[in-house]
Structures are given as C-alpha cells and as structure tokens.
Coordinates of C-alpha atoms and ligand atoms in Angstrom, one line a residue:
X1 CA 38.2 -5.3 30.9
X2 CA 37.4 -5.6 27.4
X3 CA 38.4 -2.5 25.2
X4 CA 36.6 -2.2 22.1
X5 CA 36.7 0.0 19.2
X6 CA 33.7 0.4 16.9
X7 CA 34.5 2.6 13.7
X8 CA 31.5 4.7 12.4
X9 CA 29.1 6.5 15.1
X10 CA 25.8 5.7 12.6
X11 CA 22.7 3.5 14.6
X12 CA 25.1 0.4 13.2
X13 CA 27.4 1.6 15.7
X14 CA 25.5 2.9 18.2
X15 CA 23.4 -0.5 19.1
X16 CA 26.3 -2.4 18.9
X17 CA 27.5 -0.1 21.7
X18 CA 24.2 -0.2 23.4
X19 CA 24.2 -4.1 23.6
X20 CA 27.9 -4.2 24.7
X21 CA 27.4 -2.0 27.2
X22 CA 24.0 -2.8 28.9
X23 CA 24.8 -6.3 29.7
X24 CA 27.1 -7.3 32.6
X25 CA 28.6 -10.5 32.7
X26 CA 31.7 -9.1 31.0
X27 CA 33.0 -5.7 31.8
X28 CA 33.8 -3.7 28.5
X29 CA 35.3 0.0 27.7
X30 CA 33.8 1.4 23.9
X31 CA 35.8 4.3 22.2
X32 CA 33.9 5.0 18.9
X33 CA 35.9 6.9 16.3
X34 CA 34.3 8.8 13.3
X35 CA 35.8 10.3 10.4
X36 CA 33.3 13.2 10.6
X37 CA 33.3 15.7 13.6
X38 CA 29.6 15.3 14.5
X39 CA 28.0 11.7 15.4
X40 CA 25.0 9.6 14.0
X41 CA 26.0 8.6 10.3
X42 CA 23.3 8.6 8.1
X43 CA 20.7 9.9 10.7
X44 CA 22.1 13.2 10.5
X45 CA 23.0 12.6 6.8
X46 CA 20.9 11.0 4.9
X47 CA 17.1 10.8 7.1
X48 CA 15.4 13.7 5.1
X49 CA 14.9 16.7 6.7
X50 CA 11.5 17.2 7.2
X51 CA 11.5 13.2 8.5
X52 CA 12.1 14.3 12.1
X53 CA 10.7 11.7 13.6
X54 CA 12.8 9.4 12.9
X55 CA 16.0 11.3 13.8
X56 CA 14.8 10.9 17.4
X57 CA 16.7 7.8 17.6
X58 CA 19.6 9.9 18.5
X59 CA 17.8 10.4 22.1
X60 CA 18.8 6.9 22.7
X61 CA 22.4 6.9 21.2
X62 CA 22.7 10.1 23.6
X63 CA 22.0 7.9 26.6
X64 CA 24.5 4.9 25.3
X65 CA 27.0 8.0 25.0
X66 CA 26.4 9.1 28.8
X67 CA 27.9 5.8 30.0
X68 CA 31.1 6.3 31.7
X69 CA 32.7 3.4 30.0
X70 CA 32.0 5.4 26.6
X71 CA 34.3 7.5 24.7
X72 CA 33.5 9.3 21.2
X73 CA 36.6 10.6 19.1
X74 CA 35.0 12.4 16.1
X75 CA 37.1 13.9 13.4
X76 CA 39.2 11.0 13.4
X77 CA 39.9 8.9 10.5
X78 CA 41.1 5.1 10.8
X79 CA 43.5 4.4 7.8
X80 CA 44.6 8.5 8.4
X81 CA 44.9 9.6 12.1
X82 CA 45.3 6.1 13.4
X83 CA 46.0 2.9 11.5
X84 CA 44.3 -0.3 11.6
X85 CA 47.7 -1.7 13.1
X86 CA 47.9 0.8 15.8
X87 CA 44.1 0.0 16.8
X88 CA 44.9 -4.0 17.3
X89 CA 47.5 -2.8 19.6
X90 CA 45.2 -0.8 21.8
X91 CA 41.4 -2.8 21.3
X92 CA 41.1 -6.2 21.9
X93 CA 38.3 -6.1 19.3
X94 CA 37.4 -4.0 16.7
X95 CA 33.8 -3.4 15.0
X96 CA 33.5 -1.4 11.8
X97 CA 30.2 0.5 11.2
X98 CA 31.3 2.4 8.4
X99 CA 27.8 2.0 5.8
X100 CA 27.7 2.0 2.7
X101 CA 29.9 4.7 1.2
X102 CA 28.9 5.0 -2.6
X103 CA 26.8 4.8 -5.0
X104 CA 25.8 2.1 -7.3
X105 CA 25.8 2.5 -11.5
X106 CA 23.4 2.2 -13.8
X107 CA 26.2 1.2 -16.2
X108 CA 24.4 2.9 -19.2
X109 CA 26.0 5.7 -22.1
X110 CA 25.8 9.2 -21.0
X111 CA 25.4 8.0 -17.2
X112 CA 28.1 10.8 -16.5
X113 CA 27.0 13.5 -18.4
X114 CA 27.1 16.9 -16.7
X115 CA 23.6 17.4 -14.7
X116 CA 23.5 13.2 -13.8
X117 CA 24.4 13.0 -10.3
X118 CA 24.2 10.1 -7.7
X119 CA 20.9 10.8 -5.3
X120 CA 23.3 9.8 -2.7
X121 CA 24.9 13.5 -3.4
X122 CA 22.0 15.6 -3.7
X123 CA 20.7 13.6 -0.1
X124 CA 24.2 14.3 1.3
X125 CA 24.5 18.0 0.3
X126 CA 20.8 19.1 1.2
X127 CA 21.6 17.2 4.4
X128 CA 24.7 19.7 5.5
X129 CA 27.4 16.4 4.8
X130 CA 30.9 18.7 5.1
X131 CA 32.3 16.5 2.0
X132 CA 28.9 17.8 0.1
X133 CA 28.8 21.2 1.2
X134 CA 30.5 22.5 -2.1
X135 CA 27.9 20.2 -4.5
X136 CA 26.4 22.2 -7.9
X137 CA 23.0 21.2 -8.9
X138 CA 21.6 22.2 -11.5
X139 CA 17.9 23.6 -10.3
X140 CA 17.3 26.1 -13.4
X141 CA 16.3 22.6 -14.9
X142 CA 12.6 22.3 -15.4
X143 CA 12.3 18.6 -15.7
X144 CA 13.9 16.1 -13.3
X145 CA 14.2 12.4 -13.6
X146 CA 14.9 10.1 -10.7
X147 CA 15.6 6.7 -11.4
X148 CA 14.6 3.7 -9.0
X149 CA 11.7 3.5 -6.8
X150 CA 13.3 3.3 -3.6
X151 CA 13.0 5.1 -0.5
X152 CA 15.9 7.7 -1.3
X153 CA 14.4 8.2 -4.7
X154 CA 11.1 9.1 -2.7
X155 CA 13.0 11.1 -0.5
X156 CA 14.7 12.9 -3.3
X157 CA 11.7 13.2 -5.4
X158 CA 9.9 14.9 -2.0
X159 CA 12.3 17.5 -1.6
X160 CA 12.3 18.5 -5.0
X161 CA 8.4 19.1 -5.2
X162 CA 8.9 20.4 -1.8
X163 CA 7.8 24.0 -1.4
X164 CA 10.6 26.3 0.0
X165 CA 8.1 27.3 3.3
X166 CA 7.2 23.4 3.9
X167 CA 11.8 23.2 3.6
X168 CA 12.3 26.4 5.7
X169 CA 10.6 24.5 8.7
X170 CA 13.0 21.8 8.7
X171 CA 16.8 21.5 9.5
X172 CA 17.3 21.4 5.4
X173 CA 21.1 22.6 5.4
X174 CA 20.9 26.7 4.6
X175 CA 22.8 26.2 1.4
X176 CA 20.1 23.5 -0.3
X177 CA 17.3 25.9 1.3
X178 CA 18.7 28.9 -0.6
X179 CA 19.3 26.8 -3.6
X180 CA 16.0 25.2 -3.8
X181 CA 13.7 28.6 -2.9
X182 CA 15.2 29.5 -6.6
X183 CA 14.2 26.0 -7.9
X184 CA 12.7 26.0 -11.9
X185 CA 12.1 22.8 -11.6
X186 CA 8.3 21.9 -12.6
X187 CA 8.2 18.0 -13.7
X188 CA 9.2 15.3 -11.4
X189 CA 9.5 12.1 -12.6
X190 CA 10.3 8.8 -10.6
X191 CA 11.1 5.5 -13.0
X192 CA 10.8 2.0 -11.8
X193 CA 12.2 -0.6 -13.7
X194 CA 9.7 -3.4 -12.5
X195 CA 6.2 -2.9 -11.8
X196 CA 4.1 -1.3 -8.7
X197 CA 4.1 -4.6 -7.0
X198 CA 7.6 -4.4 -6.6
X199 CA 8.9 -1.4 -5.9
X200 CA 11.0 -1.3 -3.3
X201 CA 9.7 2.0 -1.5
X202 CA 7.5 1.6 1.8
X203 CA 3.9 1.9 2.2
X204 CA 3.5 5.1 4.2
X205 CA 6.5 6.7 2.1
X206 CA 4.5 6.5 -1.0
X207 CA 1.6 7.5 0.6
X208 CA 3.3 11.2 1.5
X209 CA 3.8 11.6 -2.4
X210 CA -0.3 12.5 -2.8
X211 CA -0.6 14.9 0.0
X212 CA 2.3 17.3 -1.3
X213 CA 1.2 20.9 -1.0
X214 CA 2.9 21.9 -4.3
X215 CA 3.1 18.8 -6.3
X216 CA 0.0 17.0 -7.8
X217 CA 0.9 13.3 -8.4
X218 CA 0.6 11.7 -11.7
X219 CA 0.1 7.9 -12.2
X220 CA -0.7 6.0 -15.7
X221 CA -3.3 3.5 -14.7
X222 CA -1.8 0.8 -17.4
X223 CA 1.3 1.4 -15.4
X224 CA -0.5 0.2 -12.0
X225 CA -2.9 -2.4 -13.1
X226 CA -1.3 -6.0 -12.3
X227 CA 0.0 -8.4 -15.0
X228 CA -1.0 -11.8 -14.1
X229 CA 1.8 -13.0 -12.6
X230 CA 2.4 -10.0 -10.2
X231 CA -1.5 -10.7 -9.0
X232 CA -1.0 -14.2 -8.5
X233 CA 2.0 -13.3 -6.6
X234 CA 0.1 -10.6 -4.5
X235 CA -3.0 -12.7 -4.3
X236 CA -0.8 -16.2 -2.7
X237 CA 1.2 -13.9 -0.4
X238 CA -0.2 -13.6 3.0
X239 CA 1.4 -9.9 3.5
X240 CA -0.9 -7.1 3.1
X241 CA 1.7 -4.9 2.9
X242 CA 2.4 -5.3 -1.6
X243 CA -1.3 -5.0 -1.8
X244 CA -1.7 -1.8 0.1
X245 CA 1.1 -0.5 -2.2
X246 CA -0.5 -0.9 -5.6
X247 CA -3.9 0.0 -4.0
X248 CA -2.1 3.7 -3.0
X249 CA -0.7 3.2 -6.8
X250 CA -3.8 2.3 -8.1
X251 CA -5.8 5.4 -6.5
X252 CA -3.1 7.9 -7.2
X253 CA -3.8 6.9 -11.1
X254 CA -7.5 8.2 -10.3
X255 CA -6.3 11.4 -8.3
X256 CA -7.5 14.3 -10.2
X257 CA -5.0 17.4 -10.6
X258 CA -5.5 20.0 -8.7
X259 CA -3.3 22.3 -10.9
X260 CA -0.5 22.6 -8.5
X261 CA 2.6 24.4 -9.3
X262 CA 4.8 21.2 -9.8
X263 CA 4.0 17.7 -11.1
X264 CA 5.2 14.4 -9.5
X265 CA 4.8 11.4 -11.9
X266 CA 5.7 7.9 -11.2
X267 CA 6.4 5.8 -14.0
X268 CA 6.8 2.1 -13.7
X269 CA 8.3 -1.0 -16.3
X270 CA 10.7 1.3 -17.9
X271 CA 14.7 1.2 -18.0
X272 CA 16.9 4.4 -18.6
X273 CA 19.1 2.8 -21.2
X274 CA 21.0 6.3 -22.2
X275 CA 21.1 10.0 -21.3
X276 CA 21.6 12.1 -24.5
X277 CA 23.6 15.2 -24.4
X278 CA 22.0 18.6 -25.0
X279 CA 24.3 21.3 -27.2
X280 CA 25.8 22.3 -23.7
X281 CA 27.0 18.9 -23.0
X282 CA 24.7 18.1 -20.4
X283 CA 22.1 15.6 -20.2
X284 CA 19.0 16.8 -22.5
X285 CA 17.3 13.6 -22.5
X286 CA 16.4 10.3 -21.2
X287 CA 16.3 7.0 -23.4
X288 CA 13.6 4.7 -21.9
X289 CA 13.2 0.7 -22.7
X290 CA 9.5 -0.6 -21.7
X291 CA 10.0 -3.9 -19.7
X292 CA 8.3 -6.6 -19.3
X293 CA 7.9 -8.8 -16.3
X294 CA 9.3 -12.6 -16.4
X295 CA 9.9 -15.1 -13.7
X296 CA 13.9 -15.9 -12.9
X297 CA 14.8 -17.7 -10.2
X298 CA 11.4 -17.4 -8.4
X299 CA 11.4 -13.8 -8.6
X300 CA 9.9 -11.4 -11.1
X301 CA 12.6 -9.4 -13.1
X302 CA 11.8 -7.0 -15.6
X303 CA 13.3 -7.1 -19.7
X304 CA 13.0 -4.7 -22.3
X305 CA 10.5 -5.0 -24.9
X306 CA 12.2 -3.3 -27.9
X307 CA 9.9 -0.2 -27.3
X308 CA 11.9 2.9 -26.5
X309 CA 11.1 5.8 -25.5
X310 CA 12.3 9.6 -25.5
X311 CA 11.8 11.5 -22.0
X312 CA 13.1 14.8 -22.2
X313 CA 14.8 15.7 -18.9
X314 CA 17.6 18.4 -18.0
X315 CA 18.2 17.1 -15.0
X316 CA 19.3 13.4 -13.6
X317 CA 19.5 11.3 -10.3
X318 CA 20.2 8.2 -9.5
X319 CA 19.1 6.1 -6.6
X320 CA 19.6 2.6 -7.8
X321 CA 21.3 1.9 -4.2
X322 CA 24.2 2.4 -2.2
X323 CA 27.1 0.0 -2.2
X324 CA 30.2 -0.8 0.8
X325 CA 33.4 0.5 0.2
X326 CA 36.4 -1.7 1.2
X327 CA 38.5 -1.2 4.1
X328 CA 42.8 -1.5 4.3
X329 CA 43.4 -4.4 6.0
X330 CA 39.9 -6.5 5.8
X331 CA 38.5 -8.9 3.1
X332 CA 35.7 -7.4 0.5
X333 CA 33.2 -9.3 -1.6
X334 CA 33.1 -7.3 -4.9
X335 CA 30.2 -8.6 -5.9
X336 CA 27.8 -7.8 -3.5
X337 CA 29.9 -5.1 -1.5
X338 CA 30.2 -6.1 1.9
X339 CA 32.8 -7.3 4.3
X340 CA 32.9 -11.0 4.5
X341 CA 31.2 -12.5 7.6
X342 CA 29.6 -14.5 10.2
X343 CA 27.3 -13.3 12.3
X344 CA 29.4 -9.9 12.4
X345 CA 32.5 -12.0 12.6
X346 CA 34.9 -11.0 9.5
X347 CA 35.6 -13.7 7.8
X348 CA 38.7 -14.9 5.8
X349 CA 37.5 -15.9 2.6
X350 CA 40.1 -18.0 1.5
X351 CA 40.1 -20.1 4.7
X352 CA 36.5 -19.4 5.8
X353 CA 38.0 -19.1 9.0
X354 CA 36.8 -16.0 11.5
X355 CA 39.9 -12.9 11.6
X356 CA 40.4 -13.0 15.4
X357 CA 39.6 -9.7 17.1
X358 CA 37.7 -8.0 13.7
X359 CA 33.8 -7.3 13.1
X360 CA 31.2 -5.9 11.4
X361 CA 27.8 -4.2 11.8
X362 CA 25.1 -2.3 9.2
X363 CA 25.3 -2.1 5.8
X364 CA 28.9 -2.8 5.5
X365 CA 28.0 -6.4 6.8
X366 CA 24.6 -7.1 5.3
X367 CA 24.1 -4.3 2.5
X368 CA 22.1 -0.9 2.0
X369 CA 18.8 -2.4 3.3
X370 CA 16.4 -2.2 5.8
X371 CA 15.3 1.1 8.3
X372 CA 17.3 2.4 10.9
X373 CA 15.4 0.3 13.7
X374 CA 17.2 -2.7 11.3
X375 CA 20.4 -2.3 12.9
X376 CA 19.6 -2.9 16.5
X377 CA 19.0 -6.6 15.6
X378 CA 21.9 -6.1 13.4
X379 CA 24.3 -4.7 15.8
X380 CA 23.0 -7.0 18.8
X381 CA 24.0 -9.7 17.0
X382 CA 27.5 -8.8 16.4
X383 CA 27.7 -7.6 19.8
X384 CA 26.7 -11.3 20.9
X385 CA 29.8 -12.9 18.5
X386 CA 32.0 -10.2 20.1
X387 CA 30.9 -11.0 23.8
X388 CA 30.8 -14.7 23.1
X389 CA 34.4 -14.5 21.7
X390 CA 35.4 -12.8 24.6
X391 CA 34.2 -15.1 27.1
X392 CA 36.2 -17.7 25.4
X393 CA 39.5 -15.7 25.2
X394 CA 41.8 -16.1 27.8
X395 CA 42.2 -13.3 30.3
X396 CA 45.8 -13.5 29.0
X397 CA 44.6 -11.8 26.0
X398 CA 42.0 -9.1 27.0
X399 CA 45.1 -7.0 28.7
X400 CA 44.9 -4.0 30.8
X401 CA 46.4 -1.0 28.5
X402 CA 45.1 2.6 30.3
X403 CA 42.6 4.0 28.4
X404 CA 44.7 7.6 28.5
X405 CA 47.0 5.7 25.8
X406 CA 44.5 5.6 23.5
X407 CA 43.5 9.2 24.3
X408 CA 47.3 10.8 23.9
X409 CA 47.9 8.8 20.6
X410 CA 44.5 10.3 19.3
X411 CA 45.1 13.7 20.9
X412 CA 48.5 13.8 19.4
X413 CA 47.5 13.0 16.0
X414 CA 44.5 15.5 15.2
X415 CA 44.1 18.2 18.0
X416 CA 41.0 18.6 16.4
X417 CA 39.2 15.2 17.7
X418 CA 35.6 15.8 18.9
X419 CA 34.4 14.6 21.9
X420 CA 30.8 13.9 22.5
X421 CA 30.6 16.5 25.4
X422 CA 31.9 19.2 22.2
X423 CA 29.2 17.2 19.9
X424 CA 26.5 18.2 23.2
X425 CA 28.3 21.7 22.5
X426 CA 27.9 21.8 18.7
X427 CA 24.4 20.4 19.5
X428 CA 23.2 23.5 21.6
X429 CA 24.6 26.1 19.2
X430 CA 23.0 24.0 16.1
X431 CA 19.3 24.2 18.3
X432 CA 19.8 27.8 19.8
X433 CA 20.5 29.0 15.7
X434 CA 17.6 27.0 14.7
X435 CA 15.5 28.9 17.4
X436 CA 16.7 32.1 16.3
X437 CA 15.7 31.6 12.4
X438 CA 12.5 29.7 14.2
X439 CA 13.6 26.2 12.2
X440 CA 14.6 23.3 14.4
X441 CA 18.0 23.6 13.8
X442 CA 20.3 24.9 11.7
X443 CA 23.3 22.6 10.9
X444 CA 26.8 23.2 10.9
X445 CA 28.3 22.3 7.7
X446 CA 31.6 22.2 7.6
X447 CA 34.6 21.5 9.2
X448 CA 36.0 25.2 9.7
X449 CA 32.4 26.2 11.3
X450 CA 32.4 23.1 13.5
X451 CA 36.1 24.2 14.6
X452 CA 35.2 28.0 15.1
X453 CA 31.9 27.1 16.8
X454 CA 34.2 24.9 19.7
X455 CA 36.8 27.0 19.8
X456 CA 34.8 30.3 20.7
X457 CA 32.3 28.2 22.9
Ligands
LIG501 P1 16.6 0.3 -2.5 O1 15.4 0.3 -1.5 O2 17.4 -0.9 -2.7 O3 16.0 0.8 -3.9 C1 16.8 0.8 -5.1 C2 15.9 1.0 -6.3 O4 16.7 1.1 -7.4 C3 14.9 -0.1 -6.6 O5 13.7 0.4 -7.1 C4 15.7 -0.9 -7.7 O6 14.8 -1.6 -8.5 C5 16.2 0.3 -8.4 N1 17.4 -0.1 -9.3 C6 18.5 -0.8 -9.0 N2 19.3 -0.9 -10.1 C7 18.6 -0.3 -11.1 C8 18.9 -0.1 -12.4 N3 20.1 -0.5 -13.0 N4 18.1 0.6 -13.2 C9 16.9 1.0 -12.7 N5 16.5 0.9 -11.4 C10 17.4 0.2 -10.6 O7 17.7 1.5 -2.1 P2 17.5 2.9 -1.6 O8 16.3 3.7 -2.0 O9 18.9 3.5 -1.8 O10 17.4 2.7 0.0 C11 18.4 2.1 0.8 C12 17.8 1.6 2.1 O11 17.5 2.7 2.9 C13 16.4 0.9 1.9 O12 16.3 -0.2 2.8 C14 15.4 2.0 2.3 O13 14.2 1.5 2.7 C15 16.2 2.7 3.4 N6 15.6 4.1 3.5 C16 14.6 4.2 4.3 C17 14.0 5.5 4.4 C18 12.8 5.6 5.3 O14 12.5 4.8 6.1 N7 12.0 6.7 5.2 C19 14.4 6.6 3.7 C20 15.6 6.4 2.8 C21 16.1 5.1 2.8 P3 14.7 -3.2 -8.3 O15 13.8 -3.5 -7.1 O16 14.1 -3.7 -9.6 O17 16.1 -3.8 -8.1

C-alpha cells in the first residue's frame, strides 16, 4: 500500500487526491493535512462570494473525501504539529499543495503607508480567512484605487461597488458585510500598467463590471483604442478571446452613466510610482507614470513616458499577484517563487536531480495562475510522477506502517485536529445559520467558533 501525504486541502490537493485514488493498478492510502480547520484552500478563501458557482467544485472534493482510503487532518500545521522529518517516516511520498501564500510588491515609496493594503488581505478577510478575521480597512475612504487588472483586482473592485443587499445574499463573512453596509466609498478605480489588450482579467469577469447595480463604469476611450502594435498583435492572433476583451473595453468607453451611486473606472497605461501621505500619515494620493507600449522579448511591456500624474485616493490595494512561500526542508526558486520541479517532482537544484519521495502541485509548483479547473491537469500530473515512481520503487520501500500511527501522533499533538466528518459537521451548522439569516451560508470565522461549534455539536 502506498501511504501518501498531500499538504494543503485547496483543488491543488484535492485532484491530486482524486487521480491517486481513482485509478487501480496501485493500491494507495491519502491523509491530507491543513493548517486551517476547514478544507478547500482558496475556494473557500479567496473565490468571491457572490461567485457561487464556482465554489461547487467542492461537491466533487466531497466525493474524493468519501473514499475509505481518505483521511483529512485539519488544524494541523506541518513545520508545527508534525515535522517534515516525522512525515518521511510515516508517507512514502509526500505532495505539498500549499498555494501561493503572499503577496507580491510593487516596490514603490509610500507602498506601506497606512490605508495600502495587499488585495490578497481585503479578499482574505471579506472571505471569513481566521488569520484575517481581525483586518482594519479603512471604508470612510471615498476614493479607492486598485492596482493591476487582474482577476482579484476585478474581484476586489466588485465588492467594493457592490451594494450591501446584492452582499447580504452571499456567504460574504458577517464582519466585511457589516463593514461594507457603512462603506463611504464613491470612486473606484482599477489601474493597468499595459494596455486593454493585455490585461490579464477574463472575458466574462470584465463583462460583470457594466451590469453593477450601484456602480456605473467609466472607460476613457484613448485608453481602449489599440496602438499599432497591440492591433497587429490582436489582428495576427487566431484567439478571439483579446479581441472580445477590448471590444467589452471599447463599448464600456461608450456606456452612458446612469448616475449610480458609485463610480467604477478602469484606467489603463499607467504605473503607481508613489503613494503620498496625507497629514494623518496615511496614503492621500497616488503618483501615476503614463506608459507606453514597446516590444521586449516578443512581448509588449509598458515604460513610462515622463508624464505623471496626481490621482487623489484615500484608500489603496494591491493585486499585482500572489507569490509561493518557501517550505523547511525543500528547495525555493527566489525569483520566480516556486518549488523547484519536474513534472511535480521536487527537484534538487544543485544536482538537478529529483528529492526521492517529495512533490508538488498548484501554484506552489507552477505560480499564481490559471482557474481552479487548472489544477486538475495540474495535480494529475503530479499524481502520474508519484504513481510512476511508485511502480518503480521496490515493495521493500513502500512498507506497511498502520495507519492508527499516523492518527495517535496527530491526535497527540493537537486534540483539536478536524476531521472531514467534523468539517460535514461545521458544514451543516455553517448552511442551517445561513438559512436562518436567509443567505447561503454564514461562515465560521475563527478558530474559537469552529472549536465551540464541534464541541457543542
Ligand atoms: P494576475 O492575473 O497575474 O494579474 C496581476 C495583475 O497585476 C496584472 O494586471 C499585472 O500586469 C499587474 N501587475 C503586476 N505587477 C505590477 C506592478 N508592479 N505594477 C502594476 N501592475 C502590476 O494575478 P491575480 O489577479 O492575482 O490572479 C491570480 C490568478 O487567479 C489568475 O490566474 C486569475 O485568473 C485567477 N483568478 C481567477 C478568478 C476567476 O476565475 N473569477 C478570480 C480571481 C483570481 P501585467 O500583465 O502587466 O504584468
């Protein structure tokens, strides 16, 4: 029997499970161990709230979970609870699954100034995250700036425009939904640093952003209309899917306002390049550089022009991406913040050579990119290394420790360890609450509620 032990219960996790699981040539056990007491990573914690569609996913990590051979230990921290050392001795292999944990920086003056925050926060607290619970944002601010044009920044930018009835029918965590019913802010403002036909948000994400109830959308047409080398990128490409995006862009520019209460605006070809500080301390102001577009590398990049701008915000996020954080005991590549590997293998980097027994899956192996349905290829194709290694292994090796072992020594170090038939618990108090405030779910947040909701259960 193989005995594996994949860190980090996000979809990265869960599909390596899925593959290791569903096939049969060679028998395997999974115990999945999270730091957190609930399961699903970043589908509970960072898919926005009123996105429910896409947290239906966990339907199909509930079915992986149902499989005898599958144990969840949540509320258990590898490095804390149980060391890397003490998990060799018990798994025969090992998959981390453990995302991308921070933020990346701007690297500009003023960048932490009070009332500049990461987005990764503000999606973390509104989201219920225990270690986010406690957050302060500043919401008597009137004028927001996010910077990037990503998918978080649009998620980010929604919410705030967001009115508090649209928030009160999704499973927004209680605390952001009290918070943002006293929201002053008026002006939201979304910055991209290259130009419409390369921002990095999706087609139908962009698309939400023009049929907010209480935000009108605000688009400079010079912004959106194509240099020449973005059209003759657009017009050799054979995907649709840039064109569609400044044609959105391009008809947002033309959308009349309808004199909502809020106003979105995306901006494109500019740079923060400082946030000044107001008499308080905290940011008052945004510098902005204009860029232009050049062609490095077969890519379009965006420089400054030497025209600067004043934008005055009260109110900063930034969602210039996440980044990997390393792990005790594993290689990290600094530079682009991910474990070292090969096809999920973890590699050594000074010999190139595979670390027998260790792999990786998600965004701690590739980056912060791609949707949630990225993973399954991502995690199947760890799960294939980790099979294919195991078929080659002698039987010598795979041994036959009993998987109560496993359970004492996790038992005996936190008490407090969540199973996945307590997460099923925490799952039916989470909906009944919901029911009762007629929302479809309200969240636990923290770790004392999660422990007083089991123990009284
Ligand atoms: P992202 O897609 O990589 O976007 C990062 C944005 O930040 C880009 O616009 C990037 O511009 C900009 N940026 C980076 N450094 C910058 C700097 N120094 N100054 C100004 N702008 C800068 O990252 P993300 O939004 O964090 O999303 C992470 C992943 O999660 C993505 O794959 C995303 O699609 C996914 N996601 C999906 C959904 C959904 O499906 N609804 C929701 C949330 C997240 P450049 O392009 O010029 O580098």
């Amino acid at each position: 029997m193989l005995k594996v032990a994949i860190v980090g219960s996000g979809p990265a996790g869960f599909y390596v499970a899925e593959h290791l699981l569903k096939q049969t040539e060679v028998p395997v056990r999974v115990d999945m161990f999270d730091r957190l007491p609930t399961p699903f990573g970043l589908v509970r914690f960072g898919v926005a709230p009123d996105h429910p569609k896409i947290k239906s996913v966990t339907r199909v990590f509930d079915k992986i979970a149902k499989n005898p051979l599958f144990r969840f230990y949540g509320n258990v921290e590898v490095g804390k609870h149980v060391t890397l050392s003490e998990l060799k001795q018990h798994y025969d292999q090992i998959c981390f699954a453990t995302g991308a944990q921070t933020d990346r920086q701007m690297g500009i003056p003023g960048e932490d100034l009070p009332r500049s925050h990461a987005a990764t926060e503000f999606v973390a607290w509104y989201n219920g995250h225990p270690d986010f619970c406690d957050c302060q944002f500043d919401l008597t601010a009137e004028r927001v700036a996010v910077v990037g044009v990503g998918n978080v920044a649009v998620d980010v930018a929604r919410i705030l425009s967001k009115t508090p009835d649209e928030l009160a029918k999704t499973d927004i965590a209680e605390h952001a939904l009290e918070a943002l019913r006293h929201s002053k802010v008026r002006e939201v403002y979304m910055l991209g640093r290259r130009g419409p036909a390369q921002a990095a948000f999706t087609n139908p994400e962009v698309r939400e952003l023009g049929e907010l109830e209480g935000a009108d959308i605000c688009v400079r047409p010079e912004e959106v209309t194509l240099d020449p080398a973005s059209q003759a990128e657009l017009d050799a490409s054979d995907d649709d899917t840039p064109k569609k995006k400044v044609s959105i862009l391009q008809e947002f520019s033309k959308q009349p306002r309808a004199g909502k209460k809020r106003l979105l605006t995306l901006r494109f070809l500019v740079s923060p390049t400082e946030l000044v500080a107001g008499p308080d301390g905290g940011v008052r102001a945004m510098r902005l550089a204009r860029n232009e577009l050049y062609s490095e590398n077969g890519k379009l990049q965006s420089r400054a022009t030497g025209v600067i701008e004043e934008l005055p915000v009260d109110l900063v996020f930034r969602s210039v991406g996440y980044r990997g954080v390393p792990i005790d005991g594993l290689p990290f590549d600094q530079r682009s913040g991910v474990i070292p590997n090969d096809a999920g293998r973890v590699v050594d980097p000074a010999t190139g050579e595979p670390i027998p027994g260790l792999y990786v899956s998600g965004w701690i192996k590739r980056g912060p990119s791609g949707v949630i349905g990225t993973n399954k290829k991502d995690g199947t194709e760890t799960a294939t290394s980790m099979l294919e290694d195991a078929v080659a292994a002698s039987a010598a090796t795979l041994g036959l420790t009993d998987p109560s072992v496993v359970d004492a020594l996790v038992r005996g170090r936190q008490p407090e360890c969540v199973t996945y038939a307590d997460w099923a618990r925490l799952d039916a108090i989470e909906m009944s609450l919901g029911e009762s405030h007629g929302r479809p779910r309200v969240k636990l947040t923290t770790r004392a509620a999660v422990r007083e909701a089991l123990t009284k259960g």
